[in-house]
Coordinates of C-alpha atoms in Angstrom, one line a residue:
Chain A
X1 CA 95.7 -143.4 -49.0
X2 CA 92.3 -142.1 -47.9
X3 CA 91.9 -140.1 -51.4
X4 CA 92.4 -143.1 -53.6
X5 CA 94.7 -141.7 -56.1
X6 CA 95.8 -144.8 -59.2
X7 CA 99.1 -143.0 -58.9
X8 CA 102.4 -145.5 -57.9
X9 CA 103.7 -143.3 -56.2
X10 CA 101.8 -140.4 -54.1
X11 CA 103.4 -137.9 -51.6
X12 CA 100.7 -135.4 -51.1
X13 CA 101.5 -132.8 -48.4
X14 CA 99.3 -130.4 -47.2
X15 CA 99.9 -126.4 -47.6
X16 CA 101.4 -126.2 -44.8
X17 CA 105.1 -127.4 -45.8
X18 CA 104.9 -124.9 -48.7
X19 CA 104.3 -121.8 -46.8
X20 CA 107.0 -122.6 -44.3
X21 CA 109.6 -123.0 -47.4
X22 CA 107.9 -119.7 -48.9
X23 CA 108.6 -117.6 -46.1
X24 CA 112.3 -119.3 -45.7
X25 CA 112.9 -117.8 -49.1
X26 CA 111.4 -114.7 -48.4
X27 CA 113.5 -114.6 -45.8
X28 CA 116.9 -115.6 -47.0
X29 CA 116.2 -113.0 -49.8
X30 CA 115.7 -110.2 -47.0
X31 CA 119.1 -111.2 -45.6
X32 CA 121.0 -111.3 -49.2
X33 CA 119.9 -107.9 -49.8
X34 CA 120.8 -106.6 -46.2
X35 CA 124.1 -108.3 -46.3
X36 CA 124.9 -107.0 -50.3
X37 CA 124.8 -103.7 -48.1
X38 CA 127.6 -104.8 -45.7
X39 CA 131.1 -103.8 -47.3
X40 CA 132.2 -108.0 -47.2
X41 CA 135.1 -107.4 -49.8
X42 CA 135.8 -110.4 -51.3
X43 CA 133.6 -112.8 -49.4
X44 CA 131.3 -110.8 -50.5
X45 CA 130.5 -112.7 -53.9
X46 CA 130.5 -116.3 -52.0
X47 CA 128.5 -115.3 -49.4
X48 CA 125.5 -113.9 -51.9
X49 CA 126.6 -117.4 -54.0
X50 CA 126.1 -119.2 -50.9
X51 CA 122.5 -117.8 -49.8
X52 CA 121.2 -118.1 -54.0
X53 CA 122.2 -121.9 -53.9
X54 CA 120.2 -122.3 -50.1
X55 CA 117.3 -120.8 -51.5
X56 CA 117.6 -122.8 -54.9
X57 CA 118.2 -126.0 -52.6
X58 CA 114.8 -125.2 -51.5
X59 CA 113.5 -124.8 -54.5
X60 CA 114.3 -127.6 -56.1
X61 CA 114.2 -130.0 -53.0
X62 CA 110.2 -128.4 -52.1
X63 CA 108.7 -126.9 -55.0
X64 CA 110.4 -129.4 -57.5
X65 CA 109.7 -132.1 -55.3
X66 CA 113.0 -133.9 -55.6
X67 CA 113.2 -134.7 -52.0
X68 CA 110.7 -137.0 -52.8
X69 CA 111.4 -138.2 -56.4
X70 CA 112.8 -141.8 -57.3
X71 CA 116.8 -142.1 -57.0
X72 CA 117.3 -141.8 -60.8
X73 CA 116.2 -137.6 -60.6
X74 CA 118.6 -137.4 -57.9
X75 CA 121.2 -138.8 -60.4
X76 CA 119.9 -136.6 -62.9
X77 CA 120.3 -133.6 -61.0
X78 CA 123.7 -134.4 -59.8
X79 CA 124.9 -134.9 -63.4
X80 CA 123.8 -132.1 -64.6
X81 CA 125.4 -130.2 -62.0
X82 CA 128.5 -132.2 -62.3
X83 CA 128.6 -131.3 -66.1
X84 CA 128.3 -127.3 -65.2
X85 CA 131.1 -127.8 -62.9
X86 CA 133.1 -129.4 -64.9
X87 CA 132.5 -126.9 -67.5
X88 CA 133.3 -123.8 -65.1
X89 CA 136.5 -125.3 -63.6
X90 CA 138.1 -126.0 -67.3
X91 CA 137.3 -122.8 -68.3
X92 CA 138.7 -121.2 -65.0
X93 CA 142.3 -123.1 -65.5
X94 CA 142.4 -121.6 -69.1
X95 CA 141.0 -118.0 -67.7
X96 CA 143.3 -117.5 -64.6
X97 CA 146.5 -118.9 -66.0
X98 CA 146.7 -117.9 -69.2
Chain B
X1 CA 98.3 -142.2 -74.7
X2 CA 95.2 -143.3 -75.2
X3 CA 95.9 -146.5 -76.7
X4 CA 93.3 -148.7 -75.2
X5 CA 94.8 -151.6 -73.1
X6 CA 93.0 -155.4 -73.5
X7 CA 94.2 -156.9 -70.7
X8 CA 93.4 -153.9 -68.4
X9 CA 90.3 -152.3 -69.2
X10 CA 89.9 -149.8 -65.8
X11 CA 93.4 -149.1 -65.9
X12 CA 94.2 -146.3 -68.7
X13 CA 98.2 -146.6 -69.9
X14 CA 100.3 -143.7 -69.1
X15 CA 103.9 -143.0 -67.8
X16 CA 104.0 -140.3 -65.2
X17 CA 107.2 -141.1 -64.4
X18 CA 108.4 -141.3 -67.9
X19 CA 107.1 -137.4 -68.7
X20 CA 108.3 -136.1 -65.6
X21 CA 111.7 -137.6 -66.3
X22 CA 111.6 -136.1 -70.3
X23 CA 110.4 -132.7 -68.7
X24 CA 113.7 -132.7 -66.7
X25 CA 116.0 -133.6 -69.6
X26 CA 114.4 -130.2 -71.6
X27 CA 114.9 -128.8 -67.9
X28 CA 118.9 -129.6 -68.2
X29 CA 119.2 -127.9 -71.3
X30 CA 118.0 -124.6 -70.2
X31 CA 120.4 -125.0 -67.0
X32 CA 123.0 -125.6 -69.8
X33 CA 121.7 -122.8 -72.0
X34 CA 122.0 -120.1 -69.0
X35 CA 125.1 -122.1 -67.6
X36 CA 126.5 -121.1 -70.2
X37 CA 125.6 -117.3 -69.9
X38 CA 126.9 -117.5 -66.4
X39 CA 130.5 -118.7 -67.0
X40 CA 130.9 -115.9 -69.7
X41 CA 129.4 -113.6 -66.6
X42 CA 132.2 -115.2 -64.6
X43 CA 134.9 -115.1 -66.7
X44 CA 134.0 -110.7 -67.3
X45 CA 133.1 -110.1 -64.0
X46 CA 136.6 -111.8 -62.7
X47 CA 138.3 -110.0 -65.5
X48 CA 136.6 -106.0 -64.9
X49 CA 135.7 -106.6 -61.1
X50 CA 135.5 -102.7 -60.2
X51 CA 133.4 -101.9 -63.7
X52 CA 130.6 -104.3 -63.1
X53 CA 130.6 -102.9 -59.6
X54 CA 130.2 -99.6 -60.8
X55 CA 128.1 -101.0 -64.1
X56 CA 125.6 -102.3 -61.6
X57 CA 125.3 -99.0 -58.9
X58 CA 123.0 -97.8 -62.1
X59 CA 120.5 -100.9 -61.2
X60 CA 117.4 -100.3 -58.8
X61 CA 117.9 -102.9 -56.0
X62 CA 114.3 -102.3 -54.6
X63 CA 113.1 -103.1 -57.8
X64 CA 114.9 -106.0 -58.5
X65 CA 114.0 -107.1 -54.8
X66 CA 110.3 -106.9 -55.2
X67 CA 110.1 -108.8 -58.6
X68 CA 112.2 -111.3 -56.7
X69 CA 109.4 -111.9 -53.9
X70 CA 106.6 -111.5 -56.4
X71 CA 108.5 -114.8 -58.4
X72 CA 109.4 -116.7 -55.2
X73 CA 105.3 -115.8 -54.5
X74 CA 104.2 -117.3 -57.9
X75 CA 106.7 -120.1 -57.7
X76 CA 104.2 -120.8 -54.0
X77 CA 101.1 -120.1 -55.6
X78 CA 102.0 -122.6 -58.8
X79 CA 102.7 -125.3 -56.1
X80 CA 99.4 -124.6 -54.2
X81 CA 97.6 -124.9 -57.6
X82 CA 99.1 -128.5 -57.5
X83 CA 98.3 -129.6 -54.0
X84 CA 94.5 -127.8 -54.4
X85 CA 94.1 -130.0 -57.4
X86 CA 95.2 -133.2 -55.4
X87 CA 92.8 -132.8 -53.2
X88 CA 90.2 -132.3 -55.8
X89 CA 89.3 -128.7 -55.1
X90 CA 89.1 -127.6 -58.9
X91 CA 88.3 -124.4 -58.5
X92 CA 91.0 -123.2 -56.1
X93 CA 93.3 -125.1 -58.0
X94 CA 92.3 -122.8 -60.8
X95 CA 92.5 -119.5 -58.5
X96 CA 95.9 -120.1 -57.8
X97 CA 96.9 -120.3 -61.2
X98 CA 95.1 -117.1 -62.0
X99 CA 97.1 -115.5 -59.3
X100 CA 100.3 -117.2 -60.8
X101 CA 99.6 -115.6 -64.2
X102 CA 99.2 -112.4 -62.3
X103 CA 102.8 -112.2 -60.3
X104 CA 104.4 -113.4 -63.8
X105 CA 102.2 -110.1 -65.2
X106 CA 103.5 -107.9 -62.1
X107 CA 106.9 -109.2 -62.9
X108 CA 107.3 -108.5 -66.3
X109 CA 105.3 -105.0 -65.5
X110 CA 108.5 -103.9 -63.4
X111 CA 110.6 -105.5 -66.1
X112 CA 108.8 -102.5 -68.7
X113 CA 109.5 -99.9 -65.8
X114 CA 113.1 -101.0 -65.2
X115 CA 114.3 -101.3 -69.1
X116 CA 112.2 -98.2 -70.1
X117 CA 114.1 -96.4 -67.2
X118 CA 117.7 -97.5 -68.6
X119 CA 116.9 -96.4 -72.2
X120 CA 115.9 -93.3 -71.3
X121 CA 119.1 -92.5 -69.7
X122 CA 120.2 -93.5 -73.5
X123 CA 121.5 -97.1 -71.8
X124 CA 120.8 -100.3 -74.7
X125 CA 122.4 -102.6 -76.3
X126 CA 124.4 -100.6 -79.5
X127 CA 123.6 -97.0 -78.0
X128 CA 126.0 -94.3 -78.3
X129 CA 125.9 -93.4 -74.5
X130 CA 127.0 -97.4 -73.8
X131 CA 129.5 -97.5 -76.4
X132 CA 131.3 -94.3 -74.9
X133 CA 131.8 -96.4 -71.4
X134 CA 134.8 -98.8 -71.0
X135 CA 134.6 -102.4 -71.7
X136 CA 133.6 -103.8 -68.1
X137 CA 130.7 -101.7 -67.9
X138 CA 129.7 -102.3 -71.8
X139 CA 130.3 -106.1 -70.7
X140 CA 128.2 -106.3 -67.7
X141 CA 124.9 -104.3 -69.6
X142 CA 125.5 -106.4 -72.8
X143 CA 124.9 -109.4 -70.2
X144 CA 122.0 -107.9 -68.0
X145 CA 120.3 -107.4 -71.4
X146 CA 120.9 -110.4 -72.9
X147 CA 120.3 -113.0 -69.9
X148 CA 116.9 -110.7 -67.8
X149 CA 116.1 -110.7 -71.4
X150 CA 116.4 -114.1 -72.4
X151 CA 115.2 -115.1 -68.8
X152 CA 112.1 -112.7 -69.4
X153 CA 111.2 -114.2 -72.7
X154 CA 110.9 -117.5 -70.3
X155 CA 108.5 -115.9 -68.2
X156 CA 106.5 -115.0 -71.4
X157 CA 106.3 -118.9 -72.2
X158 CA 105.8 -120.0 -68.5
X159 CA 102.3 -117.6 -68.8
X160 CA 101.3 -119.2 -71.9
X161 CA 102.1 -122.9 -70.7
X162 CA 100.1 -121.9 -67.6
X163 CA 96.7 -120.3 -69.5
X164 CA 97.1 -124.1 -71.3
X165 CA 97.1 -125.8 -67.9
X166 CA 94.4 -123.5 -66.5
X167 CA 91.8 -124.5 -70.0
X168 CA 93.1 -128.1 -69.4
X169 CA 91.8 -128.1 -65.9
X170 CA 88.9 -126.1 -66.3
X171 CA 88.1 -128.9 -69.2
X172 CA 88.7 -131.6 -66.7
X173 CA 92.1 -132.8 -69.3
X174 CA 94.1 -132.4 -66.1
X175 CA 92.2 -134.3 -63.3
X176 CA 93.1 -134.8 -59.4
X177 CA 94.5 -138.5 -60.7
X178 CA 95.9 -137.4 -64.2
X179 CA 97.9 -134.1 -63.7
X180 CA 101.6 -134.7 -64.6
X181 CA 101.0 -132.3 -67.1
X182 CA 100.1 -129.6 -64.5
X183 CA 103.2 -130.9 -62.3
X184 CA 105.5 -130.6 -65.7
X185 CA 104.2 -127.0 -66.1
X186 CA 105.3 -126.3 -62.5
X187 CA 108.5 -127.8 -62.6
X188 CA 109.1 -125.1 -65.5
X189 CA 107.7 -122.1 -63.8
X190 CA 110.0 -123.1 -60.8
X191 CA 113.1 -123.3 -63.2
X192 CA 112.5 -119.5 -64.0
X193 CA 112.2 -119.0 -60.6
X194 CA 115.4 -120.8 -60.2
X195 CA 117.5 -119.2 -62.9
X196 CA 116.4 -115.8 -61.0
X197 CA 117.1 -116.8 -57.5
X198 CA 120.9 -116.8 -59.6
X199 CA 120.2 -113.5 -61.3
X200 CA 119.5 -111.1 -58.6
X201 CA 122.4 -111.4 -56.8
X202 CA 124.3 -111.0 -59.5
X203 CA 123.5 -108.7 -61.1
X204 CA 121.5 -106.3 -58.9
X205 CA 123.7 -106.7 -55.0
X206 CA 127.3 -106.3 -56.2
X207 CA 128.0 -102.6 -54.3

């Protein structure tokens, strides 16, 4: 508002919110690495999976701004997604039962 | 773009909206490209689960754990050059993406250090020493080569898109009320940030 921007649609933040999802990365890669040294078997793999997608969450929902992005770059996202999954889950069926 | 509009003379045509949304279309073909890599990843690593695990005891973890801070850090500092811009502070939006270029340098520096290591204990792609392992292992290097590669090769062009968007700026191209340019530059330096966040587990924390 108060910087007059000819922009439709303007969500400025401040630095603040960046740093904060900075150090959340930071520190969800600090845990990873300590937890990769924890014998977790075979949760082991889902568990790393599981921090990677948080901290790519942030990522995209933050530094990509997506949180904030019209509707249609949410459905973007999710078919995208959908298509990789779809992808990995044929190719698993063929894989594991073959 | 700068097609001159009768009806609205103070009011320059251009789609923000319209480039951002093309800039994530490219962006879905690189998840595609390395989605790809990652299911044949999957499909090894599910078929030779204690060879990659003794493939990837030969990575360094500390390095791979630095470079991933110091591309989480640029991914913050590529961000920051944004919001400086917005709020018209040129010339710290310019700093920042100095200091981007210089994590993506400090990255690929540890990139030099960490492949120069491996072929000096005769480990490359084709090499006698690599050949004589079995298959999981030759597997799981043949991947780390090909997709750290691959995703370092995207670092290269994130550095060059970035010196554009630092000359555009400095040029006043990209303005505080005219920089979806600079934004479509970040949103690809994040994506190699993003394809990383994927790598590093995977490749350098199985144990």
């Amino acid at each position: 508002m108060e910087h007059g921007n000819t922009e439709h649609k303007e969500h400025s933040h401040g630095y603040g919110i960046y740093i904060l999802v900075w150090l959340a990365l930071i520190a969800l890669t600090s845990i990873t690495v300590t937890v990769a040294g924890v014998d977790f078997g075979k949760i082991a793999l889902p568990i790393a999976l599981f921090i990677a997608a948080v901290k790519s969450m942030l990522v995209i929902n933050f530094f990509m701004h997506i949180k904030y992005e019209d509707a249609i770059f949410k459905v973007f996202l999710l078919l995208s997604g959908m298509t990789l999954l779809v992808i990995f889950i044929l190719t698993f069926f063929d894989v594991f039962y073959r | 773009m700068s097609q001159s509009n009768t009806t609205a003379v103070h009011h320059v045509h251009r789609d923000d909206l319209g480039a951002k949304m093309g800039m994530w279309v490219f962006l879905f073909t690189e998840v595609l490209l390395f989605g790809g890599m990652f299911l044949v990843y999957a499909v090894y690593r599910f078929q030779h689960p204690e060879l990659f695990k003794l493939a990837a005891l030969e990575l360094n973890t500390a390095m791979g754990t630095f470079n991933t801070i110091v591309l989480l850090t640029s991914s913050l500092t590529m961000v920051l050059a944004i919001v400086a811009l917005q709020k018209m502070h040129k010339k710290l939006s310019l700093f920042y993406l100095a200091v981007t270029i210089g994590f993506a340098f400090v990255f690929m520096v540890v990139k030099y250090f960490e492949w120069s290591a491996k072929f000096s204990h005769g480990i490359y792609p084709g090499s006698e020493e690599l050949l004589n392992k079995q298959n999981g292992e030759i597997l799981f290097f043949g991947l780390y080569f090909v997709m750290t590669g691959l995703h370092a090769l995207h670092v290269i062009i994130g550095v060059v898109i970035i010196a554009f968007l630092y000359v555009f700026i400095k040029r006043d191209k990209i303005t505080h009320d005219n920089y979806v340019k600079l934004e479509n530059g970040g949103l690809y330096w994040h994506l190699v940030d993003l394809i990383w966040i994927f790598l590093f587990p995977l490749f350098y924390l199985i144990h």
